[in-house]
Coordinates of C-alpha atoms in Angstrom, one line a residue:
X1 CA 223.2 35.5 124.3
X2 CA 223.6 38.2 127.0
X3 CA 221.5 40.8 125.0
X4 CA 218.7 38.4 124.4
X5 CA 218.6 36.7 127.7
X6 CA 219.4 39.4 130.2
X7 CA 215.7 40.4 130.3
X8 CA 214.5 36.9 130.8
X9 CA 216.4 35.6 133.8
X10 CA 214.0 37.0 136.3
X11 CA 210.9 35.9 134.5
X12 CA 208.7 33.0 135.5
X13 CA 208.9 30.4 132.8
X14 CA 205.3 30.8 131.6
X15 CA 206.0 31.6 127.9
X16 CA 203.9 29.8 125.3
X17 CA 205.2 26.3 124.2
X18 CA 205.4 25.4 120.6
X19 CA 202.2 23.4 120.9
X20 CA 200.4 26.5 122.4
X21 CA 201.8 28.7 119.7
X22 CA 200.8 26.4 117.0
X23 CA 197.3 26.2 118.5
X24 CA 197.1 29.9 118.0
X25 CA 197.7 29.4 114.4
X26 CA 194.4 27.7 114.3
X27 CA 193.8 23.9 114.4
X28 CA 191.9 23.0 111.3
X29 CA 189.6 20.2 110.5
X30 CA 190.0 17.9 107.5
X31 CA 187.7 20.1 105.4
X32 CA 189.6 23.3 106.0
X33 CA 193.0 21.6 105.5
X34 CA 191.7 20.4 102.1
X35 CA 190.6 24.0 101.4
X36 CA 194.0 25.3 102.3
X37 CA 195.7 22.8 100.1
X38 CA 193.4 23.6 97.2
X39 CA 194.0 27.4 97.6
X40 CA 197.8 26.9 97.6
X41 CA 197.7 24.5 94.7
X42 CA 195.6 27.0 92.7
X43 CA 198.0 29.8 93.7
X44 CA 201.1 27.9 92.6
X45 CA 199.5 26.7 89.4
X46 CA 198.5 30.2 88.4
X47 CA 202.1 31.3 88.9
X48 CA 203.5 28.5 86.9
X49 CA 205.4 26.9 89.8
X50 CA 203.2 23.9 90.5
X51 CA 203.4 20.5 88.9
X52 CA 200.9 17.7 89.3
X53 CA 203.5 15.4 90.9
X54 CA 203.8 17.4 94.1
X55 CA 205.7 15.9 97.0
X56 CA 203.9 17.7 99.8
X57 CA 200.5 18.0 101.5
X58 CA 199.2 20.2 104.3
X59 CA 198.0 18.2 107.3
X60 CA 197.5 18.2 111.0
X61 CA 200.6 17.6 113.2
X62 CA 200.1 15.9 116.5
X63 CA 201.5 18.7 118.7
X64 CA 202.3 21.4 116.1
X65 CA 199.0 22.4 114.6
X66 CA 199.2 22.6 110.8
X67 CA 202.3 21.5 108.9
X68 CA 203.7 20.4 105.6
X69 CA 204.2 16.6 105.1
X70 CA 206.0 14.5 102.5
X71 CA 203.6 12.5 100.3
X72 CA 206.5 10.3 99.0
X73 CA 210.1 9.4 99.8
X74 CA 212.4 12.4 99.1
X75 CA 216.1 11.7 98.7
X76 CA 218.8 14.0 100.2
X77 CA 219.5 16.8 97.7
X78 CA 216.2 16.4 95.9
X79 CA 213.9 19.4 95.3
X80 CA 211.0 19.4 97.7
X81 CA 209.2 22.5 96.2
X82 CA 209.9 25.9 94.8
X83 CA 207.9 28.8 96.2
X84 CA 207.4 32.3 94.8
X85 CA 206.9 35.2 97.3
X86 CA 203.3 36.5 97.5
X87 CA 204.7 39.7 99.0
X88 CA 208.3 41.0 99.4
X89 CA 210.1 44.2 100.1
X90 CA 212.3 46.1 102.5
X91 CA 212.4 45.2 106.1
X92 CA 210.7 47.9 108.2
X93 CA 213.7 47.9 110.6
X94 CA 216.4 48.1 107.9
X95 CA 219.1 50.7 108.3
X96 CA 220.1 50.7 104.6
X97 CA 218.0 52.4 102.0
X98 CA 218.3 50.8 98.5
X99 CA 216.9 51.1 95.0
X100 CA 213.2 50.2 95.2
X101 CA 213.5 47.9 92.1
X102 CA 217.0 46.3 92.1
X103 CA 217.9 46.7 95.8
X104 CA 221.3 48.1 94.9
X105 CA 222.8 50.0 97.9
X106 CA 226.0 51.1 96.1
X107 CA 224.7 53.6 93.6
X108 CA 223.4 57.1 94.2
X109 CA 219.6 57.3 94.7
X110 CA 217.1 59.7 93.3
X111 CA 213.4 60.3 93.7
X112 CA 211.0 58.8 91.2
X113 CA 210.3 61.4 88.5
X114 CA 206.6 60.6 88.7
X115 CA 206.7 61.8 92.3
X116 CA 205.8 58.7 94.3
X117 CA 208.7 59.6 96.7
X118 CA 210.4 56.2 96.4
X119 CA 214.2 56.0 95.7
X120 CA 215.7 54.6 92.5
X121 CA 219.2 54.2 91.2
X122 CA 218.4 54.6 87.5
X123 CA 215.7 55.5 84.9
X124 CA 215.6 51.8 83.9
X125 CA 214.7 50.8 87.5
X126 CA 212.2 53.6 87.8
X127 CA 210.4 52.4 84.7
X128 CA 210.4 48.7 85.8
X129 CA 206.9 47.3 85.3
X130 CA 206.8 46.0 88.9
X131 CA 206.8 49.6 90.1
X132 CA 203.7 50.8 88.3
X133 CA 201.0 49.8 90.7
X134 CA 202.7 51.1 93.8
X135 CA 203.7 54.3 92.0
X136 CA 200.1 55.1 91.0
X137 CA 198.9 54.3 94.6
X138 CA 201.4 56.5 96.3
X139 CA 200.8 59.4 93.9
X140 CA 197.1 59.1 94.6
X141 CA 197.7 59.9 98.3
X142 CA 199.2 63.3 97.5
X143 CA 202.0 63.0 100.1
X144 CA 203.9 66.1 100.9
X145 CA 207.5 64.7 100.9
X146 CA 209.8 66.9 98.8
X147 CA 212.5 64.2 98.1
X148 CA 212.5 60.5 98.2
X149 CA 211.5 59.3 101.6
X150 CA 213.3 56.6 103.7
X151 CA 210.1 56.3 105.7
X152 CA 208.0 55.4 102.7
X153 CA 210.7 53.0 101.5
X154 CA 210.7 51.2 104.9
X155 CA 206.9 51.0 104.9
X156 CA 206.8 49.7 101.3
X157 CA 206.2 46.0 102.1
X158 CA 203.1 46.8 104.0
X159 CA 202.0 49.3 101.4
X160 CA 202.4 46.5 98.8
X161 CA 200.1 44.4 100.9
X162 CA 197.3 46.8 100.2
X163 CA 197.8 46.2 96.5
X164 CA 197.4 42.5 96.5
X165 CA 195.1 40.7 94.1
X166 CA 192.0 39.0 95.5
X167 CA 193.7 35.6 94.8
X168 CA 196.7 36.6 96.9
X169 CA 194.6 37.9 99.7
X170 CA 192.7 34.6 99.8
X171 CA 196.0 32.8 100.4
X172 CA 197.2 35.3 103.1
X173 CA 193.9 35.0 104.9
X174 CA 194.7 31.4 105.6
X175 CA 198.1 32.2 107.3
X176 CA 198.7 32.7 111.0
X177 CA 199.2 36.3 112.1
X178 CA 201.1 37.2 115.3
X179 CA 199.6 39.7 117.6
X180 CA 201.7 41.9 119.9
X181 CA 203.8 45.0 120.5
X182 CA 205.9 44.6 117.4
X183 CA 202.9 44.4 115.1
X184 CA 201.4 47.4 116.8
X185 CA 204.6 49.4 116.3
X186 CA 204.7 48.6 112.6
X187 CA 201.0 49.4 112.0
X188 CA 201.3 52.7 114.0
X189 CA 204.4 53.6 111.9
X190 CA 202.4 53.2 108.7
X191 CA 199.4 55.1 110.1
X192 CA 201.6 58.0 111.1
X193 CA 203.0 58.1 107.5
X194 CA 199.7 57.8 105.6
X195 CA 197.4 59.3 108.3
X196 CA 193.7 59.2 107.5
X197 CA 194.2 58.0 104.0
X198 CA 193.5 54.4 105.0
X199 CA 190.0 53.0 105.6
X200 CA 189.2 50.8 108.6
X201 CA 189.2 47.8 106.3
X202 CA 192.7 48.8 105.1
X203 CA 194.0 49.1 108.6
X204 CA 192.6 45.7 109.6
X205 CA 194.2 44.1 106.5
X206 CA 197.5 45.8 107.1
X207 CA 197.5 44.6 110.7
X208 CA 196.8 41.0 109.6
X209 CA 199.6 41.2 107.0
X210 CA 202.0 42.7 109.5
X211 CA 201.2 39.8 111.9
X212 CA 201.7 37.2 109.1
X213 CA 205.1 38.8 108.1
X214 CA 206.1 38.9 111.8
X215 CA 205.5 35.2 112.3
X216 CA 206.2 33.5 108.9
X217 CA 208.3 35.8 106.6
X218 CA 211.8 34.7 105.5
X219 CA 214.8 36.9 104.9
X220 CA 215.7 36.9 101.2
X221 CA 219.5 37.0 101.0
X222 CA 220.7 39.0 98.0
X223 CA 223.9 37.7 96.3
X224 CA 227.0 39.9 96.7
X225 CA 225.1 42.5 98.8
X226 CA 224.9 43.5 102.5
X227 CA 221.2 44.2 101.8
X228 CA 218.4 41.7 102.2
X229 CA 214.6 41.7 101.8
X230 CA 211.6 40.3 103.7
X231 CA 209.6 37.8 101.8
X232 CA 206.3 36.0 102.4
X233 CA 206.2 32.6 100.7
X234 CA 202.8 31.0 101.0
X235 CA 203.9 27.3 101.2
X236 CA 207.1 27.9 103.1
X237 CA 205.1 29.9 105.7
X238 CA 203.4 26.6 106.6
X239 CA 206.6 24.7 107.3
X240 CA 207.1 24.3 111.1
X241 CA 210.4 24.9 112.9
X242 CA 212.7 22.2 114.2
X243 CA 216.3 22.7 115.5
X244 CA 217.2 19.6 113.4
X245 CA 215.5 20.5 110.1
X246 CA 215.3 18.1 107.2
X247 CA 215.6 20.8 104.5
X248 CA 217.8 23.7 103.4
X249 CA 216.8 26.5 101.1
X250 CA 218.2 29.2 98.8
X251 CA 216.9 32.1 96.7
X252 CA 217.0 32.7 93.0
X253 CA 217.7 36.2 91.7
X254 CA 215.3 39.1 91.0
X255 CA 214.9 38.1 87.3
X256 CA 213.5 34.7 88.5
X257 CA 211.2 36.4 91.0
X258 CA 213.3 35.7 94.2
X259 CA 212.1 32.1 94.2
X260 CA 212.7 30.2 97.4
X261 CA 214.0 26.7 96.5
X262 CA 213.6 24.1 99.2
X263 CA 215.8 21.0 99.0
X264 CA 215.9 18.0 101.3
X265 CA 219.1 18.1 103.5
X266 CA 218.7 14.4 104.3
X267 CA 216.4 11.5 103.3
X268 CA 212.8 12.4 104.2
X269 CA 210.5 9.3 104.3
X270 CA 206.9 9.4 103.1
X271 CA 204.6 10.8 105.9
X272 CA 207.4 12.7 107.7
X273 CA 206.8 16.4 108.4
X274 CA 208.9 18.8 106.4
X275 CA 210.8 21.1 108.7
X276 CA 212.8 24.3 108.3
X277 CA 214.8 26.2 111.0
X278 CA 214.0 29.8 112.0
X279 CA 217.4 30.3 113.6
X280 CA 221.1 29.5 113.1
X281 CA 221.8 25.8 113.6
X282 CA 225.1 26.1 115.6
X283 CA 223.7 28.2 118.4
X284 CA 223.3 26.7 121.8
X285 CA 219.9 25.7 123.1
X286 CA 219.4 28.7 125.4
X287 CA 220.2 31.2 122.7
X288 CA 218.1 29.4 120.1
X289 CA 215.1 29.3 122.4
X290 CA 215.5 32.9 123.5
X291 CA 215.7 34.0 119.9
X292 CA 212.6 32.1 118.9
X293 CA 210.7 33.5 121.9
X294 CA 211.6 37.1 121.0
X295 CA 211.1 36.8 117.2
X296 CA 208.5 34.0 116.7
X297 CA 206.9 34.1 120.2
X298 CA 207.1 30.4 121.1
X299 CA 209.4 28.1 123.0
X300 CA 210.8 25.2 121.0
X301 CA 210.5 21.8 122.6
X302 CA 212.1 19.6 119.8
X303 CA 214.2 16.6 120.6
X304 CA 217.4 18.6 120.5
X305 CA 216.1 21.3 122.8
X306 CA 215.1 18.7 125.4
X307 CA 218.6 17.1 125.4
X308 CA 220.9 19.1 127.7
X309 CA 223.9 17.7 125.9
X310 CA 222.5 18.4 122.4
X311 CA 223.2 14.9 121.1
X312 CA 226.5 14.7 123.1
X313 CA 228.0 17.9 121.6
X314 CA 227.7 19.9 124.8
X315 CA 227.3 23.0 122.6
X316 CA 226.2 25.3 125.4
X317 CA 228.3 23.8 128.2
X318 CA 230.3 26.1 130.6
X319 CA 233.2 25.2 132.8
X320 CA 232.8 24.4 136.5
X321 CA 235.4 25.5 139.1
X322 CA 236.6 21.9 139.0
X323 CA 237.4 22.3 135.3
X324 CA 234.7 19.8 134.2
X325 CA 231.6 20.9 132.3
X326 CA 228.2 22.2 133.5
X327 CA 224.9 21.8 131.7
X328 CA 221.3 22.8 132.6
X329 CA 219.3 20.3 134.6
X330 CA 216.2 21.2 132.5
X331 CA 217.3 22.7 129.2
X332 CA 213.7 23.8 128.4
X333 CA 213.5 26.0 131.6
X334 CA 215.3 29.3 131.3
X335 CA 215.7 29.5 135.1
X336 CA 217.0 25.9 135.6
X337 CA 220.1 25.4 137.7
X338 CA 223.2 24.1 135.9
X339 CA 224.9 21.1 137.3
X340 CA 228.5 19.8 137.0
X341 CA 228.8 16.4 135.4
X342 CA 231.7 15.5 137.8
X343 CA 231.5 17.2 141.2
X344 CA 227.8 17.8 141.2
X345 CA 228.2 21.5 141.9
X346 CA 225.2 23.8 141.1
X347 CA 225.1 27.2 139.5
X348 CA 222.2 29.5 138.7
X349 CA 221.2 30.3 135.1
X350 CA 221.5 34.0 136.0
X351 CA 225.1 33.5 137.1
X352 CA 226.1 31.8 133.8
X353 CA 224.5 34.5 131.8
X354 CA 226.3 37.2 133.7
X355 CA 229.6 35.3 133.3
X356 CA 229.2 35.1 129.5
X357 CA 228.1 38.7 129.3
X358 CA 231.3 39.8 131.0
X359 CA 233.6 38.0 128.6
X360 CA 235.1 41.0 126.9
X361 CA 238.6 39.6 126.5
X362 CA 239.1 36.5 124.2
X363 CA 241.9 35.3 126.5
X364 CA 239.3 34.8 129.3
X365 CA 237.3 32.4 127.2
X366 CA 239.4 29.3 128.0
X367 CA 238.8 29.9 131.7
X368 CA 235.0 29.8 131.5
X369 CA 234.1 28.1 128.3
X370 CA 235.2 24.6 127.0
X371 CA 236.5 24.4 123.4
X372 CA 233.2 23.0 122.1
X373 CA 231.0 25.8 123.5
X374 CA 229.0 27.5 120.7
X375 CA 230.5 30.9 121.4
X376 CA 234.0 29.5 120.8
X377 CA 232.7 27.5 117.8
X378 CA 231.3 30.7 116.3
X379 CA 234.7 32.5 116.8
X380 CA 236.4 29.6 114.9
X381 CA 233.9 29.9 112.1
X382 CA 234.4 33.6 111.8
X383 CA 238.2 33.1 111.7
X384 CA 238.0 30.4 109.0
X385 CA 235.9 32.5 106.7
X386 CA 237.9 35.7 107.3
X387 CA 241.2 34.0 106.5
X388 CA 240.0 32.1 103.5
X389 CA 237.9 34.9 102.0
X390 CA 240.6 35.7 99.4
X391 CA 240.8 33.8 96.2
X392 CA 244.5 32.9 96.8
X393 CA 245.9 31.8 100.2
X394 CA 249.7 32.4 99.6
X395 CA 250.0 34.8 102.5
X396 CA 248.6 32.3 105.0
X397 CA 251.4 30.5 107.0
X398 CA 251.7 26.8 107.2
X399 CA 250.7 26.8 110.8
X400 CA 247.6 28.8 110.1
X401 CA 246.7 26.4 107.3
X402 CA 246.9 23.5 109.7
X403 CA 244.8 25.3 112.3
X404 CA 242.1 26.2 109.7
X405 CA 242.0 22.6 108.5
X406 CA 241.7 21.4 112.1
X407 CA 238.9 23.8 112.8
X408 CA 237.0 22.9 109.6
X409 CA 237.2 19.2 110.4
X410 CA 236.0 19.9 114.0
X411 CA 233.0 21.9 112.8
X412 CA 232.1 19.3 110.1
X413 CA 232.1 16.6 112.7
X414 CA 229.9 18.8 115.0
X415 CA 227.4 19.2 112.1
X416 CA 227.3 15.4 111.7
X417 CA 226.8 14.8 115.4
X418 CA 223.9 17.3 115.5
X419 CA 222.2 15.3 112.7
X420 CA 221.9 18.4 110.6
X421 CA 222.4 16.7 107.2
X422 CA 223.7 18.4 104.1
X423 CA 223.1 22.1 105.0
X424 CA 224.2 25.0 102.9
X425 CA 226.6 26.1 105.6
X426 CA 228.2 22.6 105.5
X427 CA 228.8 23.0 101.8
X428 CA 230.3 26.5 102.2
X429 CA 232.6 25.2 104.9
X430 CA 233.7 22.3 102.7
X431 CA 234.5 24.7 99.9
X432 CA 236.9 26.5 102.3
X433 CA 238.4 23.2 103.4
X434 CA 239.0 22.2 99.8
X435 CA 240.7 25.5 99.1
X436 CA 242.9 25.1 102.2
X437 CA 243.8 21.6 101.4
X438 CA 244.9 22.5 97.8
X439 CA 247.1 25.3 99.2
X440 CA 248.6 22.8 101.7
X441 CA 249.4 20.4 98.9
X442 CA 250.9 23.2 96.8
X443 CA 253.2 24.2 99.7
X444 CA 254.0 20.6 100.5
X445 CA 252.8 21.1 104.0
X446 CA 253.1 17.8 106.0
X447 CA 250.0 16.6 107.9
X448 CA 249.7 13.6 110.1
X449 CA 247.8 10.8 108.4
X450 CA 244.6 11.4 110.4
X451 CA 244.4 15.1 109.5
X452 CA 245.1 14.3 105.9
X453 CA 242.4 11.6 105.8
X454 CA 239.9 13.9 107.4
X455 CA 240.7 16.7 105.0
X456 CA 240.3 14.5 101.9
X457 CA 237.1 13.0 103.4
X458 CA 235.7 16.5 104.1
X459 CA 236.5 17.8 100.6
X460 CA 235.1 14.8 98.8
X461 CA 232.1 13.7 100.9
X462 CA 230.8 16.9 102.4
X463 CA 231.3 19.3 99.5
X464 CA 227.9 20.1 98.1
X465 CA 226.5 21.5 94.9
X466 CA 224.9 25.0 95.2

């Protein structure tokens, strides 16, 4: 929070609203919406991922420009759609360099024997069919690198954008592209690498793709790896953000093309817009909106963001000097004063940011932040997952097991209160709760009836399939 917001506290709140940002995406008439739907349907059909009984359509949203809407009732847990990436590759800002084909970061890397200057972990990966086109292109540029190049590796996603088929380009042309400093930096980095080897048309196309990736790309999480990729999914790119989304998603493996599988996290009635979230769901409003402003260049104004208490959870509340809680008077204004619910005392947003920024000692948290503050919630989550990471929990004391069980139940109730539905995080948390409860049973740990009831309920009701 301190890092993201410290640069904003002196600014006048004139940042673009979600409606303004969506307007920049281009408000389309009925004809162009139909064209967009047709283009995407043709794209998905060609890739073998589209069925005639689709559950979505692209339509105009009252305040959010273009969006994806349900064409039928969709039950919680039901597949909404599966989307293959039209473009994927390393993030340009990534610190880790991995194998170009399999993304493995644990094995030694070597330069492609055909001299395209990309790194590979094995001959098998180097000879992967997916590498052929980019290898031929890079060799045609006659680059002077002697070994494999981390710079070429980090620019690979934009390089791949130059190799798109005409069908893929037609889809990407329909997607919103951000403009700004970050896009300029990425394009300049590629130009410094490839120099005068790109035509004006190439540069224009790369700039558009960079803007599209900046605004609509998703992070592809790789199983059992600290590495991740950036992926552009054509239909998913049209889903709008909401801090109370009605879907969750996961990714299949490389063999299946890194498919993004979107599933309803709660019941979605026909005609309702299909939302995703661009940020972590258990962050407080100020942090979520600041993150969205910096990364997606708009301010969210959803129902949750407009409610200072975030549906009664008081997730971003801080303590007043009278020990009661303070919340912003206007949660959609970064410079709003914060008011105590009891004594009516006021405090500036800048003061609250500086207080949280100075909290270096965990023992100071209780003095300034109530137990339900999102910073303390995140600390509980980190502790739960750290202590239950091992397969067996024999070394965890009975008191620690009780504390973990209590924290799991508290966080699960918070998820319910925030109306977040059956999220992937909820499922992961319930798996840990089930593991803890089994160990408590094995050790014969006594729990009061309410805690035991909550643990059983959490394990049975909230535990989700992958």
